[in-house]
Amino acid sequence: MKKNVLTGLRPTGNLHLGHYFGACQNYLKLQNEYNFFLEIADVQALTDNFNNPEKVRKNVYEITMDLLSIGLDPNKVDFFLQSQIPEIAELTVFYSNLVTVARLERNPTVKTEIAQKKDIFGNNGESITYGFLGYPVSQAADITALRGEVVPVGDDQLPLLEQCREIVRKFNSIYGEILKEPQQVLSETTRVKGLDGNDKMGKSLGNAIYLVDDEETITKKIMAAITDPNKIKKDDPANPHICMVYYYHKLVNKEHCENVCKECKEGNRGCVACKKELIKAMLDFLQPIKEKRKYYEEHIDEVKKILRDGTKNAKKEATDNMKNIKQKMMIDYDL
Ligand code: TRP
Ligand code: SF4
């Protein structure tokens, strides 16, 4: 029997190249090898968007279309909505007994996020909600409710996986061996730098290229990207390794990037021409993705059906699994 892959995304915005190279590219391979459940984590998205339900709802469809447009095959992948699987919420409650508040407060991913979200959680995290602090518990429920054994994620998610494994071990030691410890799989590129040279591409950092960006937006963004600051004149030799334009050539213009590197070092390449070449390569790279997306935008009923069918399959898996879990916990009453 094939193992289950489980991964999730928060529907809070469109996919950018950081998602694509950091995690999604891996999904394309895994969909051929495993039983793949892809969760649109709308409940998790609400933990820091509780006051903006319209945004989450809209992005459920946006992100599903983005994922379909990169080539995920709905015949191989079950796309499902977290909110429609109550077993996940149930499991979250059960697991919450197995986790200390102190352990959650120490989770590096949670700590980073609290610091990034001062507007909602306060300068020192003093307004942190119970729900947000506990989302690693809910994420452990996502994974284990669907019997996920393989979890493709970006490296920012590793502390959450570690916490999930701890919960699994504790559960099994108390109630009996039933849950499987999930393993992460990382992409070759685990983190994509932003156009501004920041270590991470992110929506909140304003340094991202989105799969849905149009030609004008991409041109503007790439023309403003950070290059070697010591290169003043067109034929100054420069260091491509500190240039974001070269960095992106390596991602989307692989065949020519050696040449870009060489010419840049020799002073045989102007930055404007170099950026123009990257813009073209980027547009070529995004072209098939955009075409697929256009199809789904025009066939939104098909997108809904994909979510409906995937959710039905996920529900079946979770119901079956939950029966056994409740037995172990001795809450399988037959009244
Ligand atoms: N926390 C993940 C993110 O922010 C999304 C997510 C939700 C997830 N549930 C998951 C990832 C389960 C892996 C497994 O991107
Ligand atoms: Fe960067 Fe290209 Fe300019 Fe070199 S020539 S510094 S790689 S933009």
mmCIF file of C-alpha atoms and ligand atoms in Angstrom:
data_model
loop_
_atom_site.group_PDB
_atom_site.id
_atom_site.type_symbol
_atom_site.label_atom_id
_atom_site.label_comp_id
_atom_site.label_asym_id
_atom_site.label_seq_id
_atom_site.Cartn_x
_atom_site.Cartn_y
_atom_site.Cartn_z
ATOM 1 C CA MET A 1 0.000 0.000 0.000
ATOM 2 C CA LYS A 2 1.160 3.487 -0.827
ATOM 3 C CA LYS A 3 2.030 5.761 2.072
ATOM 4 C CA ASN A 4 0.137 9.015 2.563
ATOM 5 C CA VAL A 5 1.683 12.379 1.895
ATOM 6 C CA LEU A 6 0.088 15.270 3.728
ATOM 7 C CA THR A 7 0.917 18.888 3.375
ATOM 8 C CA GLY A 8 -0.947 22.132 3.830
ATOM 9 C CA LEU A 9 -0.992 25.759 2.843
ATOM 10 C CA ARG A 10 -2.683 28.707 4.488
ATOM 11 C CA PRO A 11 -5.023 30.427 2.071
ATOM 12 C CA THR A 12 -3.924 33.972 2.806
ATOM 13 C CA GLY A 13 -2.497 35.014 -0.562
ATOM 14 C CA ASN A 14 -1.268 33.810 -3.923
ATOM 15 C CA LEU A 15 1.724 31.533 -4.387
ATOM 16 C CA HIS A 16 5.072 33.161 -5.099
ATOM 17 C CA LEU A 17 8.401 31.776 -6.280
ATOM 18 C CA GLY A 18 9.400 31.129 -2.672
ATOM 19 C CA HIS A 19 6.521 28.680 -2.338
ATOM 20 C CA TYR A 20 7.190 27.217 -5.752
ATOM 21 C CA PHE A 21 10.889 26.434 -5.365
ATOM 22 C CA GLY A 22 10.805 26.013 -1.588
ATOM 23 C CA ALA A 23 8.038 23.434 -1.434
ATOM 24 C CA CYS A 24 5.606 23.074 -4.329
ATOM 25 C CA GLN A 25 8.084 21.793 -6.894
ATOM 26 C CA ASN A 26 8.511 18.793 -4.643
ATOM 27 C CA TYR A 27 4.784 18.077 -4.703
ATOM 28 C CA LEU A 28 4.976 17.485 -8.437
ATOM 29 C CA LYS A 29 7.309 14.558 -7.927
ATOM 30 C CA LEU A 30 5.582 13.169 -4.868
ATOM 31 C CA GLN A 31 2.140 13.095 -6.474
ATOM 32 C CA ASN A 32 3.345 10.211 -8.647
ATOM 33 C CA GLU A 33 4.710 8.146 -5.801
ATOM 34 C CA TYR A 34 2.283 8.529 -2.919
ATOM 35 C CA ASN A 35 -1.300 8.905 -1.902
ATOM 36 C CA PHE A 36 -1.281 12.703 -1.747
ATOM 37 C CA PHE A 37 -3.570 14.804 0.472
ATOM 38 C CA LEU A 38 -3.183 18.540 0.032
ATOM 39 C CA GLU A 39 -4.893 20.575 2.707
ATOM 40 C CA ILE A 40 -6.092 24.108 2.151
ATOM 41 C CA ALA A 41 -5.656 25.137 5.781
ATOM 42 C CA ASP A 42 -8.466 27.656 6.127
ATOM 43 C CA VAL A 43 -8.897 27.076 9.865
ATOM 44 C CA GLN A 44 -5.191 27.679 10.438
ATOM 45 C CA ALA A 45 -5.394 30.796 8.254
ATOM 46 C CA LEU A 46 -8.081 32.106 10.592
ATOM 47 C CA THR A 47 -5.737 31.883 13.601
ATOM 48 C CA ASP A 48 -4.143 35.141 12.521
ATOM 49 C CA ASN A 49 -6.929 36.333 10.211
ATOM 50 C CA PHE A 50 -9.892 35.725 12.508
ATOM 51 C CA ASN A 51 -11.085 39.255 11.816
ATOM 52 C CA ASN A 52 -10.848 38.880 8.052
ATOM 53 C CA PRO A 53 -12.885 35.860 6.959
ATOM 54 C CA GLU A 54 -13.517 37.299 3.475
ATOM 55 C CA LYS A 55 -9.795 37.254 2.767
ATOM 56 C CA VAL A 56 -9.459 33.606 3.773
ATOM 57 C CA ARG A 57 -12.503 32.534 1.777
ATOM 58 C CA LYS A 58 -11.347 34.293 -1.385
ATOM 59 C CA ASN A 59 -7.876 32.832 -1.103
ATOM 60 C CA VAL A 60 -9.159 29.269 -0.793
ATOM 61 C CA TYR A 61 -10.021 29.445 -4.488
ATOM 62 C CA GLU A 62 -6.988 31.535 -5.400
ATOM 63 C CA ILE A 63 -4.501 29.131 -3.888
ATOM 64 C CA THR A 64 -6.281 26.064 -5.247
ATOM 65 C CA MET A 65 -6.059 27.532 -8.748
ATOM 66 C CA ASP A 66 -2.395 28.406 -8.212
ATOM 67 C CA LEU A 67 -1.664 24.824 -7.153
ATOM 68 C CA LEU A 68 -3.533 23.351 -10.097
ATOM 69 C CA SER A 69 -1.775 25.707 -12.484
ATOM 70 C CA ILE A 70 1.712 24.520 -11.507
ATOM 71 C CA GLY A 71 0.748 21.041 -12.650
ATOM 72 C CA LEU A 72 -0.677 19.211 -9.670
ATOM 73 C CA ASP A 73 -3.035 16.607 -11.017
ATOM 74 C CA PRO A 74 -6.423 16.378 -9.274
ATOM 75 C CA ASN A 75 -6.554 12.715 -10.264
ATOM 76 C CA LYS A 76 -3.489 12.095 -8.138
ATOM 77 C CA VAL A 77 -3.911 14.692 -5.400
ATOM 78 C CA ASP A 78 -6.857 15.105 -3.057
ATOM 79 C CA PHE A 79 -7.286 18.828 -2.461
ATOM 80 C CA PHE A 80 -9.302 19.271 0.694
ATOM 81 C CA LEU A 81 -10.572 21.992 2.985
ATOM 82 C CA GLN A 82 -9.491 21.792 6.601
ATOM 83 C CA SER A 83 -12.712 23.330 7.912
ATOM 84 C CA GLN A 84 -14.762 20.551 6.341
ATOM 85 C CA ILE A 85 -13.013 17.766 8.274
ATOM 86 C CA PRO A 86 -14.286 18.030 11.862
ATOM 87 C CA GLU A 87 -12.068 15.090 12.874
ATOM 88 C CA ILE A 88 -9.108 17.467 12.673
ATOM 89 C CA ALA A 89 -10.714 19.812 15.184
ATOM 90 C CA GLU A 90 -11.555 16.874 17.457
ATOM 91 C CA LEU A 91 -8.017 15.542 17.370
ATOM 92 C CA THR A 92 -6.687 19.014 18.132
ATOM 93 C CA VAL A 93 -8.625 18.960 21.393
ATOM 94 C CA PHE A 94 -7.322 15.517 22.331
ATOM 95 C CA TYR A 95 -3.719 16.441 21.534
ATOM 96 C CA SER A 96 -3.921 19.687 23.469
ATOM 97 C CA ASN A 97 -3.677 17.652 26.676
ATOM 98 C CA LEU A 98 -0.313 16.311 25.581
ATOM 99 C CA VAL A 99 1.451 19.626 24.996
ATOM 100 C CA THR A 100 2.604 22.160 27.533
ATOM 101 C CA VAL A 101 2.100 25.866 27.021
ATOM 102 C CA ALA A 102 5.810 26.371 27.679
ATOM 103 C CA ARG A 103 6.727 23.999 24.854
ATOM 104 C CA LEU A 104 4.484 25.918 22.441
ATOM 105 C CA GLU A 105 6.015 29.214 23.526
ATOM 106 C CA ARG A 106 9.457 27.820 22.752
ATOM 107 C CA ASN A 107 8.547 26.671 19.230
ATOM 108 C CA PRO A 108 10.880 28.720 16.981
ATOM 109 C CA THR A 109 8.375 29.034 14.129
ATOM 110 C CA VAL A 110 5.677 30.293 16.470
ATOM 111 C CA LYS A 111 8.144 32.699 18.096
ATOM 112 C CA THR A 112 9.172 34.172 14.750
ATOM 113 C CA GLU A 113 5.595 34.590 13.656
ATOM 114 C CA ILE A 114 4.533 36.281 16.877
ATOM 115 C CA ALA A 115 7.387 38.752 16.425
ATOM 116 C CA GLN A 116 6.311 39.424 12.822
ATOM 117 C CA LYS A 117 2.703 40.058 13.774
ATOM 118 C CA LYS A 118 3.045 42.835 16.327
ATOM 119 C CA ASP A 119 -0.050 44.489 14.896
ATOM 120 C CA ILE A 120 -2.275 41.688 16.142
ATOM 121 C CA PHE A 121 -0.292 40.059 18.943
ATOM 122 C CA GLY A 122 1.295 43.137 20.519
ATOM 123 C CA ASN A 123 4.919 44.249 20.760
ATOM 124 C CA ASN A 124 5.921 41.492 23.145
ATOM 125 C CA GLY A 125 3.345 38.961 22.097
ATOM 126 C CA GLU A 126 1.215 39.929 25.102
ATOM 127 C CA SER A 127 -1.990 39.696 23.037
ATOM 128 C CA ILE A 128 -1.241 36.272 21.632
ATOM 129 C CA THR A 129 -4.397 34.202 21.284
ATOM 130 C CA TYR A 130 -4.909 30.701 22.587
ATOM 131 C CA GLY A 131 -5.701 29.611 19.025
ATOM 132 C CA PHE A 132 -2.547 30.978 17.447
ATOM 133 C CA LEU A 133 -0.276 29.670 20.176
ATOM 134 C CA GLY A 134 -1.876 26.279 19.726
ATOM 135 C CA TYR A 135 -1.755 26.039 15.967
ATOM 136 C CA PRO A 136 1.176 23.579 16.014
ATOM 137 C CA VAL A 137 -1.166 21.207 17.851
ATOM 138 C CA SER A 138 -3.782 21.664 15.189
ATOM 139 C CA GLN A 139 -1.147 21.124 12.506
ATOM 140 C CA ALA A 140 -0.165 17.843 14.175
ATOM 141 C CA ALA A 141 -3.846 16.917 13.936
ATOM 142 C CA ASP A 142 -3.882 17.828 10.215
ATOM 143 C CA ILE A 143 -1.033 15.468 9.542
ATOM 144 C CA THR A 144 -2.093 12.551 11.695
ATOM 145 C CA ALA A 145 -5.837 12.716 10.963
ATOM 146 C CA LEU A 146 -4.937 11.922 7.354
ATOM 147 C CA ARG A 147 -2.267 9.399 8.382
ATOM 148 C CA GLY A 148 0.418 11.541 6.775
ATOM 149 C CA GLU A 149 3.794 9.842 6.929
ATOM 150 C CA VAL A 150 5.609 12.036 4.453
ATOM 151 C CA VAL A 151 5.336 15.821 4.746
ATOM 152 C CA PRO A 152 6.883 18.057 2.061
ATOM 153 C CA VAL A 153 7.525 21.498 3.550
ATOM 154 C CA GLY A 154 9.864 24.463 3.499
ATOM 155 C CA ASP A 155 12.534 24.545 6.202
ATOM 156 C CA ASP A 156 10.587 27.104 8.252
ATOM 157 C CA GLN A 157 8.146 24.295 9.096
ATOM 158 C CA LEU A 158 10.661 21.901 10.627
ATOM 159 C CA PRO A 159 9.987 22.924 14.248
ATOM 160 C CA LEU A 160 6.308 22.178 13.662
ATOM 161 C CA LEU A 161 7.117 18.716 12.362
ATOM 162 C CA GLU A 162 9.330 18.085 15.370
ATOM 163 C CA GLN A 163 6.509 19.104 17.677
ATOM 164 C CA CYS A 164 4.133 16.828 15.773
ATOM 165 C CA ARG A 165 6.474 13.880 16.263
ATOM 166 C CA GLU A 166 6.647 14.617 19.983
ATOM 167 C CA ILE A 167 2.862 14.558 20.202
ATOM 168 C CA VAL A 168 2.729 11.310 18.262
ATOM 169 C CA ARG A 169 5.259 9.660 20.570
ATOM 170 C CA LYS A 170 3.457 10.842 23.671
ATOM 171 C CA PHE A 171 0.080 9.723 22.345
ATOM 172 C CA ASN A 172 1.399 6.280 21.443
ATOM 173 C CA SER A 173 3.120 5.828 24.787
ATOM 174 C CA ILE A 174 -0.080 6.591 26.687
ATOM 175 C CA TYR A 175 -2.852 5.148 24.521
ATOM 176 C CA GLY A 176 -0.995 2.508 22.524
ATOM 177 C CA GLU A 177 0.896 2.410 19.246
ATOM 178 C CA ILE A 178 -1.416 3.745 16.587
ATOM 179 C CA LEU A 179 -0.062 6.999 15.150
ATOM 180 C CA LYS A 180 2.832 7.077 12.706
ATOM 181 C CA GLU A 181 5.684 9.551 13.115
ATOM 182 C CA PRO A 182 5.764 11.778 10.034
ATOM 183 C CA GLN A 183 8.995 12.539 8.183
ATOM 184 C CA GLN A 184 9.676 15.773 6.344
ATOM 185 C CA VAL A 185 10.982 16.026 2.815
ATOM 186 C CA LEU A 186 12.727 19.228 1.881
ATOM 187 C CA SER A 187 13.156 20.632 -1.618
ATOM 188 C CA GLU A 188 16.544 21.093 -3.236
ATOM 189 C CA THR A 189 16.020 24.806 -2.806
ATOM 190 C CA THR A 190 14.589 25.207 0.642
ATOM 191 C CA ARG A 191 14.492 28.953 0.782
ATOM 192 C CA VAL A 192 14.284 31.521 -1.976
ATOM 193 C CA LYS A 193 15.762 34.946 -1.379
ATOM 194 C CA GLY A 194 13.698 38.053 -2.032
ATOM 195 C CA LEU A 195 14.297 40.566 -4.807
ATOM 196 C CA ASP A 196 15.755 42.883 -2.179
ATOM 197 C CA GLY A 197 18.366 40.338 -1.130
ATOM 198 C CA ASN A 198 16.496 39.402 2.035
ATOM 199 C CA ASP A 199 17.085 35.795 3.039
ATOM 200 C CA LYS A 200 13.465 34.929 2.556
ATOM 201 C CA MET A 201 10.857 35.789 -0.021
ATOM 202 C CA GLY A 202 7.616 36.658 1.683
ATOM 203 C CA LYS A 203 4.355 38.421 1.210
ATOM 204 C CA SER A 204 4.784 40.569 4.279
ATOM 205 C CA LEU A 205 8.306 41.520 3.186
ATOM 206 C CA GLY A 206 7.074 42.917 -0.146
ATOM 207 C CA ASN A 207 9.926 41.270 -2.029
ATOM 208 C CA ALA A 208 8.143 38.452 -3.840
ATOM 209 C CA ILE A 209 7.370 37.505 -7.436
ATOM 210 C CA TYR A 210 3.949 35.883 -7.641
ATOM 211 C CA LEU A 211 2.980 33.233 -10.139
ATOM 212 C CA VAL A 212 0.057 35.475 -11.115
ATOM 213 C CA ASP A 213 2.156 38.634 -11.628
ATOM 214 C CA ASP A 214 1.700 40.129 -15.090
ATOM 215 C CA GLU A 215 4.434 41.302 -17.448
ATOM 216 C CA GLU A 216 4.343 44.892 -16.271
ATOM 217 C CA THR A 217 4.620 43.941 -12.607
ATOM 218 C CA ILE A 218 7.440 41.495 -13.234
ATOM 219 C CA THR A 219 9.331 44.046 -15.322
ATOM 220 C CA LYS A 220 9.016 46.643 -12.585
ATOM 221 C CA LYS A 221 10.104 44.246 -9.854
ATOM 222 C CA ILE A 222 13.111 42.868 -11.719
ATOM 223 C CA MET A 223 14.271 46.289 -12.881
ATOM 224 C CA ALA A 224 14.361 47.292 -9.198
ATOM 225 C CA ALA A 225 16.182 44.171 -7.993
ATOM 226 C CA ILE A 226 19.424 44.521 -6.041
ATOM 227 C CA THR A 227 22.620 44.072 -8.106
ATOM 228 C CA ASP A 228 26.343 44.323 -7.224
ATOM 229 C CA PRO A 229 26.490 47.853 -5.758
ATOM 230 C CA ASN A 230 30.105 48.286 -6.879
ATOM 231 C CA LYS A 231 29.204 48.030 -10.524
ATOM 232 C CA ILE A 232 28.726 51.559 -11.783
ATOM 233 C CA LYS A 233 29.409 51.416 -15.502
ATOM 234 C CA LYS A 234 28.030 48.925 -17.972
ATOM 235 C CA ASP A 235 31.392 47.285 -18.573
ATOM 236 C CA ASP A 236 32.658 47.198 -14.995
ATOM 237 C CA PRO A 237 33.440 43.621 -13.973
ATOM 238 C CA ALA A 238 31.182 42.622 -11.081
ATOM 239 C CA ASN A 239 30.411 39.873 -8.627
ATOM 240 C CA PRO A 240 27.265 37.975 -9.676
ATOM 241 C CA HIS A 241 27.199 36.116 -6.368
ATOM 242 C CA ILE A 242 25.995 39.193 -4.538
ATOM 243 C CA CYS A 243 23.472 40.067 -7.248
ATOM 244 C CA MET A 244 19.802 39.094 -7.007
ATOM 245 C CA VAL A 245 19.429 39.170 -10.772
ATOM 246 C CA TYR A 246 22.012 36.417 -11.144
ATOM 247 C CA TYR A 247 20.377 34.539 -8.292
ATOM 248 C CA TYR A 248 17.110 34.419 -10.243
ATOM 249 C CA HIS A 249 18.869 33.550 -13.492
ATOM 250 C CA LYS A 250 20.005 30.429 -11.668
ATOM 251 C CA LEU A 251 16.400 29.538 -10.842
ATOM 252 C CA VAL A 252 14.578 30.250 -14.083
ATOM 253 C CA ASN A 253 17.316 30.550 -16.716
ATOM 254 C CA LYS A 254 19.427 27.533 -15.797
ATOM 255 C CA GLU A 255 20.762 26.836 -19.302
ATOM 256 C CA HIS A 256 22.268 30.291 -19.612
ATOM 257 C CA CYS A 257 23.275 31.129 -16.084
ATOM 258 C CA GLU A 258 26.869 29.989 -16.499
ATOM 259 C CA ASN A 259 27.214 32.436 -19.319
ATOM 260 C CA VAL A 260 25.605 35.203 -17.269
ATOM 261 C CA CYS A 261 28.092 34.548 -14.494
ATOM 262 C CA LYS A 262 31.098 34.559 -16.805
ATOM 263 C CA GLU A 263 30.119 37.706 -18.719
ATOM 264 C CA CYS A 264 29.309 39.537 -15.510
ATOM 265 C CA LYS A 265 32.713 38.720 -14.013
ATOM 266 C CA GLU A 266 34.491 39.743 -17.205
ATOM 267 C CA GLY A 267 32.630 43.025 -17.504
ATOM 268 C CA ASN A 268 30.976 41.942 -20.739
ATOM 269 C CA ARG A 269 27.418 42.360 -19.549
ATOM 270 C CA GLY A 270 25.424 45.439 -18.644
ATOM 271 C CA CYS A 271 22.933 45.218 -15.795
ATOM 272 C CA VAL A 272 20.045 46.572 -17.832
ATOM 273 C CA ALA A 273 20.504 43.957 -20.562
ATOM 274 C CA CYS A 274 20.993 41.320 -17.917
ATOM 275 C CA LYS A 275 17.721 42.268 -16.226
ATOM 276 C CA LYS A 276 15.903 42.275 -19.547
ATOM 277 C CA GLU A 277 17.131 38.778 -20.258
ATOM 278 C CA LEU A 278 15.903 37.684 -16.840
ATOM 279 C CA ILE A 279 12.483 39.258 -17.412
ATOM 280 C CA LYS A 280 12.123 37.272 -20.603
ATOM 281 C CA ALA A 281 13.237 34.040 -18.933
ATOM 282 C CA MET A 282 10.861 34.653 -16.034
ATOM 283 C CA LEU A 283 7.925 35.249 -18.374
ATOM 284 C CA ASP A 284 8.781 32.102 -20.340
ATOM 285 C CA PHE A 285 8.973 30.152 -17.108
ATOM 286 C CA LEU A 286 5.575 31.435 -15.957
ATOM 287 C CA GLN A 287 3.854 31.124 -19.328
ATOM 288 C CA PRO A 288 2.556 27.522 -19.055
ATOM 289 C CA ILE A 289 1.502 28.176 -15.453
ATOM 290 C CA LYS A 290 -0.488 31.215 -16.503
ATOM 291 C CA GLU A 291 -2.159 29.343 -19.333
ATOM 292 C CA LYS A 292 -3.342 26.596 -17.003
ATOM 293 C CA ARG A 293 -4.538 29.161 -14.519
ATOM 294 C CA LYS A 294 -6.570 30.946 -17.133
ATOM 295 C CA TYR A 295 -8.336 27.689 -17.889
ATOM 296 C CA TYR A 296 -9.303 27.196 -14.242
ATOM 297 C CA GLU A 297 -10.375 30.812 -13.843
ATOM 298 C CA GLU A 298 -12.803 30.226 -16.674
ATOM 299 C CA HIS A 299 -13.944 26.901 -15.191
ATOM 300 C CA ILE A 300 -14.399 27.721 -11.537
ATOM 301 C CA ASP A 301 -17.047 24.992 -11.218
ATOM 302 C CA GLU A 302 -14.329 22.482 -12.004
ATOM 303 C CA VAL A 303 -12.196 23.948 -9.220
ATOM 304 C CA LYS A 304 -15.095 23.549 -6.804
ATOM 305 C CA LYS A 305 -15.635 19.975 -7.887
ATOM 306 C CA ILE A 306 -11.955 19.201 -7.330
ATOM 307 C CA LEU A 307 -12.253 20.553 -3.781
ATOM 308 C CA ARG A 308 -15.520 18.703 -3.211
ATOM 309 C CA ASP A 309 -14.165 15.336 -4.402
ATOM 310 C CA GLY A 310 -10.849 15.728 -2.585
ATOM 311 C CA THR A 311 -12.595 16.675 0.635
ATOM 312 C CA LYS A 312 -14.836 13.635 0.342
ATOM 313 C CA ASN A 313 -11.809 11.339 0.056
ATOM 314 C CA ALA A 314 -10.056 13.060 2.944
ATOM 315 C CA LYS A 315 -13.177 12.745 5.054
ATOM 316 C CA LYS A 316 -13.275 9.012 4.426
ATOM 317 C CA GLU A 317 -9.654 8.579 5.461
ATOM 318 C CA ALA A 318 -10.106 10.688 8.597
ATOM 319 C CA THR A 319 -13.339 8.969 9.684
ATOM 320 C CA ASP A 320 -11.819 5.529 9.429
ATOM 321 C CA ASN A 321 -8.664 6.593 11.254
ATOM 322 C CA MET A 322 -10.615 8.385 13.974
ATOM 323 C CA LYS A 323 -12.620 5.304 14.857
ATOM 324 C CA ASN A 324 -9.404 3.496 15.807
ATOM 325 C CA ILE A 325 -8.001 6.487 17.645
ATOM 326 C CA LYS A 326 -11.124 6.856 19.782
ATOM 327 C CA GLN A 327 -11.005 3.178 20.610
ATOM 328 C CA LYS A 328 -7.483 3.578 21.917
ATOM 329 C CA MET A 329 -8.574 6.562 23.987
ATOM 330 C CA MET A 330 -11.538 4.597 25.339
ATOM 331 C CA ILE A 331 -14.047 7.130 24.112
ATOM 332 C CA ASP A 332 -15.650 4.845 21.553
ATOM 333 C CA TYR A 333 -19.012 4.605 23.310
ATOM 334 C CA ASP A 334 -21.719 2.509 21.834
ATOM 335 C CA LEU A 335 -24.711 4.193 23.467
HETATM 336 N N1 TRP B 1 1.819 25.925 8.558
HETATM 337 C C1 TRP B 1 1.881 25.728 7.138
HETATM 338 C C2 TRP B 1 2.289 27.045 6.496
HETATM 339 O O1 TRP B 1 2.133 28.084 7.089
HETATM 340 C C3 TRP B 1 0.597 25.251 6.538
HETATM 341 C C4 TRP B 1 0.110 23.911 7.032
HETATM 342 C C5 TRP B 1 -1.078 23.661 7.629
HETATM 343 C C6 TRP B 1 0.789 22.662 6.942
HETATM 344 N N2 TRP B 1 -1.222 22.378 7.924
HETATM 345 C C7 TRP B 1 -0.109 21.697 7.518
HETATM 346 C C8 TRP B 1 2.024 22.236 6.438
HETATM 347 C C9 TRP B 1 0.263 20.369 7.624
HETATM 348 C C10 TRP B 1 2.378 20.889 6.538
HETATM 349 C C11 TRP B 1 1.499 19.944 7.134
HETATM 350 O O2 TRP B 1 2.748 27.045 5.376
HETATM 351 FE FE1 SF4 B 2 23.955 41.295 -11.720
HETATM 352 FE FE2 SF4 B 2 23.788 40.868 -14.314
HETATM 353 FE FE3 SF4 B 2 24.616 43.244 -13.350
HETATM 354 FE FE4 SF4 B 2 26.149 41.096 -13.096
HETATM 355 S S1 SF4 B 2 25.519 42.058 -15.005
HETATM 356 S S2 SF4 B 2 25.726 42.627 -11.513
HETATM 357 S S3 SF4 B 2 24.644 39.477 -12.800
HETATM 358 S S4 SF4 B 2 22.594 42.353 -13.127
#
